[in-house]
Amino acid sequence: MVRQLVDVMARDLGVPRIPGDDAEGHAFTTRTVFTALRFWVQACCIDDGYGGAMGIAPAATEQKALDWIARLSAVYPWLTDMFTATMIHRYCLALVSIGDLVHTADGTLRCTKPHDAVVRVKGGAPLTVQLGLRDLSAQDWKGCVLSGALVFAGVGERKGMAGFEPGAIDPRLPYRDELLFLAMWPNNRNYRWR
């Protein structure tokens, strides 16, 4: 029963199993936890005692994320090798860069309101990226795809594939590197996010 935790998270987040996944489920588990981490970090920033108005110190946010990973690793031990302190730090920085979180003048992290950003892809139609904290239970997932930590809208028109290569995203985007990190981690040479 406990091992079904990732299956429940994946179903709620719309993270599919893909043909290249290993039989042990390591890739699927890692992909699901990576996607869930986005929403978990955002929820952590709301839990400041003021309904998210003050925010949480970045170090506290990262420590809470590491604690969450440590609890999950009791069931999925390989997660601690994948979700290191350095990776969690980079993850939070990426969420700030793409606009899911914002640094306040007081040095805390706060969630941003839901908003859309356009990602220009070389040789293809632009993709709309939904950023900011969203209520997954009220989300209309039709035509949306979770890719790493991001939700892509309108991808259904692109046959449900949102594949990213470093050269594919317009280099003029201010958050290009962070977007690639979130869309491609971990080492997903064989991963195609549907």
Short mmCIF file of C-alpha atoms in Angstrom, two decimals:
data_model
loop_
_atom_site.label_atom_id
_atom_site.label_comp_id
_atom_site.label_asym_id
_atom_site.label_seq_id
_atom_site.Cartn_x
_atom_site.Cartn_y
_atom_site.Cartn_z
CA MET A 1 0.00 0.00 0.00
CA VAL A 2 2.76 2.46 0.94
CA ARG A 3 4.53 1.85 -2.38
CA GLN A 4 1.43 3.13 -4.15
CA LEU A 5 2.15 6.68 -2.92
CA VAL A 6 3.92 7.62 -6.14
CA ASP A 7 1.10 6.12 -8.20
CA VAL A 8 -1.39 8.37 -6.39
CA MET A 9 0.84 11.45 -6.87
CA ALA A 10 1.37 10.62 -10.54
CA ARG A 11 -2.35 10.23 -11.15
CA ASP A 12 -3.11 13.56 -9.43
CA LEU A 13 -0.35 15.36 -11.37
CA GLY A 14 -0.94 13.66 -14.70
CA VAL A 15 2.54 12.12 -14.87
CA PRO A 16 2.44 9.06 -17.16
CA ARG A 17 4.54 5.94 -17.28
CA ILE A 18 6.52 5.88 -20.49
CA PRO A 19 7.82 2.94 -22.54
CA GLY A 20 11.48 3.52 -21.65
CA ASP A 21 10.91 3.38 -17.87
CA ASP A 22 12.86 0.75 -15.95
CA ALA A 23 10.94 -2.22 -14.53
CA GLU A 24 11.81 -1.25 -10.93
CA GLY A 25 10.03 2.07 -11.37
CA HIS A 26 13.01 4.26 -10.44
CA ALA A 27 12.62 6.61 -13.43
CA PHE A 28 8.85 6.94 -12.96
CA THR A 29 9.23 7.59 -9.23
CA THR A 30 11.96 10.17 -9.77
CA ARG A 31 9.99 11.92 -12.49
CA THR A 32 6.85 12.03 -10.34
CA VAL A 33 8.64 13.30 -7.23
CA PHE A 34 10.45 15.92 -9.33
CA THR A 35 7.11 17.17 -10.66
CA ALA A 36 5.43 17.08 -7.23
CA LEU A 37 8.33 19.01 -5.72
CA ARG A 38 7.30 22.11 -7.65
CA PHE A 39 3.90 22.19 -5.96
CA TRP A 40 5.31 21.08 -2.61
CA VAL A 41 7.82 23.96 -2.54
CA GLN A 42 5.10 26.43 -3.49
CA ALA A 43 2.84 25.12 -0.72
CA CYS A 44 5.75 25.41 1.71
CA CYS A 45 6.08 29.11 0.85
CA ILE A 46 2.40 29.64 1.70
CA ASP A 47 2.85 28.01 5.11
CA ASP A 48 4.37 31.13 6.69
CA GLY A 49 1.62 31.75 9.25
CA TYR A 50 0.28 34.66 7.18
CA GLY A 51 -1.32 32.82 4.28
CA GLY A 52 1.75 33.26 2.11
CA ALA A 53 1.93 37.05 2.52
CA MET A 54 5.36 36.99 4.20
CA GLY A 55 7.04 34.03 2.54
CA ILE A 56 9.66 31.60 3.82
CA ALA A 57 13.44 31.96 3.99
CA PRO A 58 15.09 30.14 1.06
CA ALA A 59 17.25 28.00 3.38
CA ALA A 60 14.15 26.92 5.34
CA THR A 61 12.31 26.10 2.11
CA GLU A 62 15.21 23.99 0.86
CA GLN A 63 15.54 22.20 4.22
CA LYS A 64 11.82 21.37 4.25
CA ALA A 65 12.16 19.98 0.73
CA LEU A 66 15.11 17.84 1.80
CA ASP A 67 13.14 16.60 4.82
CA TRP A 68 10.26 15.64 2.51
CA ILE A 69 12.68 13.74 0.25
CA ALA A 70 14.17 11.99 3.30
CA ARG A 71 10.70 10.80 4.34
CA LEU A 72 9.96 9.56 0.83
CA SER A 73 13.31 7.77 0.70
CA ALA A 74 12.15 5.45 3.47
CA VAL A 75 10.03 3.85 0.75
CA TYR A 76 12.05 4.89 -2.33
CA PRO A 77 15.70 4.83 -1.16
CA TRP A 78 17.22 5.92 -4.48
CA LEU A 79 15.63 9.37 -4.16
CA THR A 80 18.31 10.64 -1.77
CA ASP A 81 20.95 10.06 -4.46
CA MET A 82 18.94 12.04 -6.99
CA PHE A 83 17.62 14.87 -4.81
CA THR A 84 20.75 16.29 -3.21
CA ALA A 85 21.02 19.60 -1.35
CA THR A 86 22.72 21.11 -4.41
CA MET A 87 19.96 19.91 -6.72
CA ILE A 88 17.22 21.24 -4.39
CA HIS A 89 19.00 24.62 -4.21
CA ARG A 90 19.22 24.79 -8.00
CA TYR A 91 15.59 23.71 -8.28
CA CYS A 92 14.43 26.59 -6.05
CA LEU A 93 16.60 29.07 -7.99
CA ALA A 94 15.04 27.80 -11.22
CA LEU A 95 11.53 28.25 -9.84
CA VAL A 96 12.43 31.87 -9.04
CA SER A 97 13.91 32.42 -12.51
CA ILE A 98 10.86 31.13 -14.36
CA GLY A 99 8.42 33.02 -12.13
CA ASP A 100 6.89 30.27 -9.99
CA LEU A 101 8.44 31.87 -6.89
CA VAL A 102 9.61 35.41 -6.19
CA HIS A 103 12.29 36.75 -3.86
CA THR A 104 10.78 39.46 -1.63
CA ALA A 105 12.58 42.57 -0.42
CA ASP A 106 12.80 40.81 2.97
CA GLY A 107 14.76 37.94 1.42
CA THR A 108 11.96 35.37 1.60
CA LEU A 109 10.40 33.21 -1.11
CA ARG A 110 6.73 33.71 -1.98
CA CYS A 111 4.45 32.06 -4.53
CA THR A 112 3.39 34.01 -7.56
CA LYS A 113 -0.16 34.25 -8.84
CA PRO A 114 -0.96 31.94 -11.75
CA HIS A 115 0.18 33.41 -15.04
CA ASP A 116 1.20 32.22 -18.48
CA ALA A 117 4.54 32.67 -20.21
CA VAL A 118 5.24 31.93 -23.84
CA VAL A 119 8.20 29.70 -24.67
CA ARG A 120 9.45 30.22 -28.19
CA VAL A 121 10.72 26.97 -29.65
CA LYS A 122 12.98 27.05 -32.70
CA GLY A 123 11.22 25.55 -35.69
CA GLY A 124 7.93 25.07 -33.88
CA ALA A 125 4.87 26.82 -32.62
CA PRO A 126 5.25 28.64 -29.28
CA LEU A 127 4.22 26.76 -26.15
CA THR A 128 2.34 28.35 -23.29
CA VAL A 129 3.83 27.58 -19.88
CA GLN A 130 1.49 27.92 -16.92
CA LEU A 131 3.43 29.34 -13.98
CA GLY A 132 2.51 30.13 -10.38
CA LEU A 133 0.65 28.12 -7.77
CA ARG A 134 -2.36 26.33 -9.20
CA ASP A 135 -5.12 24.29 -7.63
CA LEU A 136 -4.58 20.93 -9.26
CA SER A 137 -8.04 19.72 -8.27
CA ALA A 138 -9.64 22.56 -10.26
CA GLN A 139 -7.21 22.48 -13.16
CA ASP A 140 -8.53 21.68 -16.59
CA TRP A 141 -5.80 19.36 -17.85
CA LYS A 142 -7.20 18.98 -21.36
CA GLY A 143 -4.47 19.96 -23.76
CA CYS A 144 -1.95 20.35 -20.92
CA VAL A 145 1.20 18.37 -20.33
CA LEU A 146 3.40 18.14 -17.25
CA SER A 147 7.03 18.26 -18.23
CA GLY A 148 9.38 18.05 -15.30
CA ALA A 149 8.13 20.80 -13.05
CA LEU A 150 6.22 22.74 -15.68
CA VAL A 151 2.71 22.60 -17.06
CA PHE A 152 2.47 23.17 -20.80
CA ALA A 153 -0.88 24.25 -22.21
CA GLY A 154 -1.93 23.69 -25.78
CA VAL A 155 0.56 20.91 -26.36
CA GLY A 156 -2.26 18.66 -27.54
CA GLU A 157 -2.12 20.57 -30.79
CA ARG A 158 1.49 19.39 -31.04
CA LYS A 159 0.50 15.73 -30.73
CA GLY A 160 1.10 15.68 -26.99
CA MET A 161 4.87 15.91 -27.16
CA ALA A 162 6.97 18.54 -25.44
CA GLY A 163 10.53 17.48 -26.11
CA PHE A 164 13.33 19.85 -25.19
CA GLU A 165 16.86 19.97 -26.43
CA PRO A 166 19.23 22.77 -25.42
CA GLY A 167 19.21 24.20 -28.93
CA ALA A 168 15.43 24.10 -29.28
CA ILE A 169 14.50 26.93 -26.90
CA ASP A 170 15.06 30.50 -28.04
CA PRO A 171 18.34 31.62 -26.40
CA ARG A 172 16.93 35.13 -25.90
CA LEU A 173 14.54 33.90 -23.22
CA PRO A 174 15.81 35.22 -19.86
CA TYR A 175 14.94 31.93 -18.13
CA ARG A 176 16.10 29.53 -20.88
CA ASP A 177 18.67 27.63 -18.77
CA GLU A 178 16.29 27.26 -15.85
CA LEU A 179 13.52 26.12 -18.17
CA LEU A 180 15.81 23.46 -19.64
CA PHE A 181 16.85 22.34 -16.16
CA LEU A 182 13.24 21.94 -15.09
CA ALA A 183 12.10 20.34 -18.33
CA MET A 184 15.00 17.93 -18.76
CA TRP A 185 16.19 16.91 -15.29
CA PRO A 186 17.14 14.24 -14.48
CA ASN A 187 19.36 13.20 -17.38
CA ASN A 188 16.37 12.44 -19.55
CA ARG A 189 18.06 11.68 -22.84
CA ASN A 190 15.45 8.97 -23.28
CA TYR A 191 12.59 10.75 -21.52
CA ARG A 192 9.86 12.36 -23.56
CA TRP A 193 7.31 14.02 -21.31
CA ARG A 194 3.70 13.47 -22.40
#
